[in-house]
Amino acid sequence: MEERHDIQTFRQDIARVYTPWAAVRRLAGYIRPYLGTAVLAFTLSLLSAGFFVVRPYLIKLAVDNHITTGNMEGFDLLMGLFVLFYLLRFVVDYIMNTLTGVLGQKVMHDLRMQVFGHILSMDMRFFDHNQVGRLMTRTTDDVNTLNELYTSGAVSMISNLSIIAGIVGIMFYMDWRLALITLAVVPFLALVAAMFANRIRAIYRVIRKGTARVNAFLQESILGMRVIQLTRRTRWSMRKFTGLSDDLMHAKIANVYWYGLFFPLMEFIGTVGLALILVNGGFRIAEGVVQIGVLIAFIRLVDMFFWPVRELAENFNVLLSALASSERIFTLLDTESRIVSSPASLPVPGERDIVFDRVWFAYDGDDWVLRDVSFRVAPGERVAFVGPSGSGKSTIINLLLRYYDVNRGRILVGGVDIRELSLDEVRKLIAHVGQDPFLFNRSVAGNIRLDDAAVTDERIWYVLGRMGADRVFEGLEDGLETVVRERGSRLSQGQRQLVSFARALAADREILVLDEATANVDTYTENLLQKAVPVLMENRTSIVIAHRLSTIRTVDRIHVIARGKIRETGTHAELMALDGLYAKLSRMHFEG
Ligand code: ADP
């Protein structure tokens, strides 16, 4: 309930923060580091607009002062200027486009890094609720859309506005009546553009959402390919994907329809404007009140006028699409991690016992997974948790590693609440070996070392030797340099386990958290793993989710957990003598 309330207020906050104007301001903020470039590009755009709009006026001068009068003195100079302005505009445009292109790429780079940095900081609850594919879309597609805003959107918008202003200025300077006629069609253009913008904005939202859905489904399908193929779900997956892709296609086609309608409509209104100019200008030339060069210049100017207006609508479109993307990116950036390092960040005290003090925890709402769990692990002690699957054993570990924070109660390390310790400091104390260890697509050595330069090849061989597993890795094609491929698929399950054991042993942390694998491995590896567990636990405070009798017998204490509560505590012998839940589990598990 509390959770739901949280999400609702969160949404309201977002709705309040993301007025388009706020988003635009925030987007503009990303230009700040490159302000010099931006100002230069802006200045050049004004210059380019100037070279552009002055040309029809030169035509007017050529016609009225030279061609119709027959006085050709200075005509060559005028034509020279005409060509020169063409060339200058070309050069200026080239520089401007390069500048804005580079600017866009830099801003995008900054944004990508910010988004990824933020994702790195998020807590596990966040990842429980956000599909990988969607997050990928945020960091790639959505950021790309913003690029368009910075490269073609913003500067081009300013350039078009200044072109329009320039054209209108020259029009009024030459003939205010014709200028007014031209402007008379602007409200119609604006009306069409506004109607269009509304539709497009809605369509863009759908497109962005659709893209995220397609990517999320694609990512999940590729990860789950084995299950899909084995359970012959390929047909189902194809159908589902077709549906998602269809939705995306229809949204994009709707976009095409509106564009298809929009441009001819704008063109049509422009043509009406031109016709009015021709009629009015034509009659007034006949009356002798307007010079023919003015009309020629106007014909050109009207053409030139509608072009930036159309472009503006297009720029606006880019802006809308960028706003849709930015909304998503900013929402992501503004979602704060619930697990943050405490501002107090106390150092971890020397005597590091681990205490769970009346801990209650739920992943969702008040669906309690741990209820009032209390226990203490003294420094150097070895403690095991056993219990039926789903009873909350892994959750205890998730809380100790601060993947999640407790709802009630406290977890203490060395007598200090872990929420008051620096997150880094706590995690630096702990080595975690999970059931299904994650391997990165690099070499075996790289996976054991994990960028810790202190873990040299010699150390890795030493560690493997202590586990009795050096033979296994010597046998690989490229030894320690063998690349394990995607998620370690090049290695067997047992080998992957050994790698993660070696990772923990090489890191040499004070506290070991071990979730013993239940998955079947070959007898040889099973033997190795069994022998390696005591080596791992040596001289360390150890918390183990135990499945092997050999492990259970070597620990100091066993907690039996069922449905989120600790039911029994004692050594193997004591618990067997008690003849309760443990004895029952034990008989089922080890003897059955
Ligand atoms: P065990 O390790 O004892 O098998 P877990 O601690 O993994 O059990 O799970 C305890 C309960 O919490 C289970 O009912 C499980 O469905 C639930 N659970 C585990 N992880 C999550 C999660 N990320 N989100 C929601 N529920 C979860």
PDB file of C-alpha atoms and ligand atoms in Angstrom, residues 124 128 363-364 369-370 387-396 398 404 515 545 561, ligand 1:
ATOM      1  CA  MET A 124      17.887  -3.663  -7.011  1.00  0.00           C
ATOM      2  CA  ASP A 128      13.115  -5.398 -10.400  1.00  0.00           C
ATOM      3  CA  TYR A 363       9.889  -6.827  -1.647  1.00  0.00           C
ATOM      4  CA  ASP A 364       6.402  -5.535  -2.378  1.00  0.00           C
ATOM      5  CA  VAL A 369       9.358 -12.198   3.294  1.00  0.00           C
ATOM      6  CA  LEU A 370      11.295 -11.850   6.555  1.00  0.00           C
ATOM      7  CA  GLY A 387      15.302 -24.086   5.015  1.00  0.00           C
ATOM      8  CA  PRO A 388      12.842 -24.846   2.268  1.00  0.00           C
ATOM      9  CA  SER A 389      13.140 -22.960  -0.982  1.00  0.00           C
ATOM     10  CA  GLY A 390      11.428 -19.574  -0.883  1.00  0.00           C
ATOM     11  CA  SER A 391      11.788 -19.316   2.888  1.00  0.00           C
ATOM     12  CA  GLY A 392      13.874 -16.115   2.702  1.00  0.00           C
ATOM     13  CA  LYS A 393      17.482 -17.306   2.865  1.00  0.00           C
ATOM     14  CA  SER A 394      18.717 -15.362  -0.170  1.00  0.00           C
ATOM     15  CA  THR A 395      16.787 -12.365   1.037  1.00  0.00           C
ATOM     16  CA  ILE A 396      18.884 -12.270   4.210  1.00  0.00           C
ATOM     17  CA  ASN A 398      20.353  -9.421  -0.256  1.00  0.00           C
ATOM     18  CA  TYR A 404      17.719  -3.768  -0.571  1.00  0.00           C
ATOM     19  CA  ASP A 515      24.985 -19.300  -1.542  1.00  0.00           C
ATOM     20  CA  ILE A 545      23.153 -20.842   2.595  1.00  0.00           C
ATOM     21  CA  ILE A 561      14.406 -20.706   8.510  1.00  0.00           C
TER      22      ILE A 561
HETATM   23  P1  ADP B   1      15.251 -18.757  -0.574  1.00  0.00           P
HETATM   24  O1  ADP B   1      16.577 -18.152  -0.818  1.00  0.00           O
HETATM   25  O2  ADP B   1      15.048 -19.205   0.822  1.00  0.00           O
HETATM   26  O3  ADP B   1      14.900 -19.810  -1.545  1.00  0.00           O
HETATM   27  P2  ADP B   1      14.313 -16.116  -1.242  1.00  0.00           P
HETATM   28  O4  ADP B   1      14.877 -15.287  -0.144  1.00  0.00           O
HETATM   29  O5  ADP B   1      14.978 -16.066  -2.541  1.00  0.00           O
HETATM   30  O6  ADP B   1      14.137 -17.616  -0.770  1.00  0.00           O
HETATM   31  O7  ADP B   1      12.807 -15.688  -1.473  1.00  0.00           O
HETATM   32  C1  ADP B   1      11.892 -15.489  -0.440  1.00  0.00           C
HETATM   33  C2  ADP B   1      10.577 -14.963  -1.020  1.00  0.00           C
HETATM   34  O8  ADP B   1      10.777 -13.697  -1.579  1.00  0.00           O
HETATM   35  C3  ADP B   1      10.032 -15.836  -2.129  1.00  0.00           C
HETATM   36  O9  ADP B   1       8.628 -15.926  -1.909  1.00  0.00           O
HETATM   37  C4  ADP B   1      10.297 -15.071  -3.378  1.00  0.00           C
HETATM   38  O10 ADP B   1       9.264 -15.252  -4.297  1.00  0.00           O
HETATM   39  C5  ADP B   1      10.332 -13.638  -2.913  1.00  0.00           C
HETATM   40  N1  ADP B   1      11.284 -12.824  -3.703  1.00  0.00           N
HETATM   41  C6  ADP B   1      12.595 -13.072  -3.851  1.00  0.00           C
HETATM   42  N2  ADP B   1      13.191 -12.098  -4.593  1.00  0.00           N
HETATM   43  C7  ADP B   1      12.216 -11.225  -4.923  1.00  0.00           C
HETATM   44  C8  ADP B   1      12.172 -10.010  -5.672  1.00  0.00           C
HETATM   45  N3  ADP B   1      13.275  -9.485  -6.232  1.00  0.00           N
HETATM   46  N4  ADP B   1      10.990  -9.375  -5.803  1.00  0.00           N
HETATM   47  C9  ADP B   1       9.884  -9.891  -5.229  1.00  0.00           C
HETATM   48  N5  ADP B   1       9.849 -11.020  -4.511  1.00  0.00           N
HETATM   49  C10 ADP B   1      10.993 -11.698  -4.347  1.00  0.00           C
END
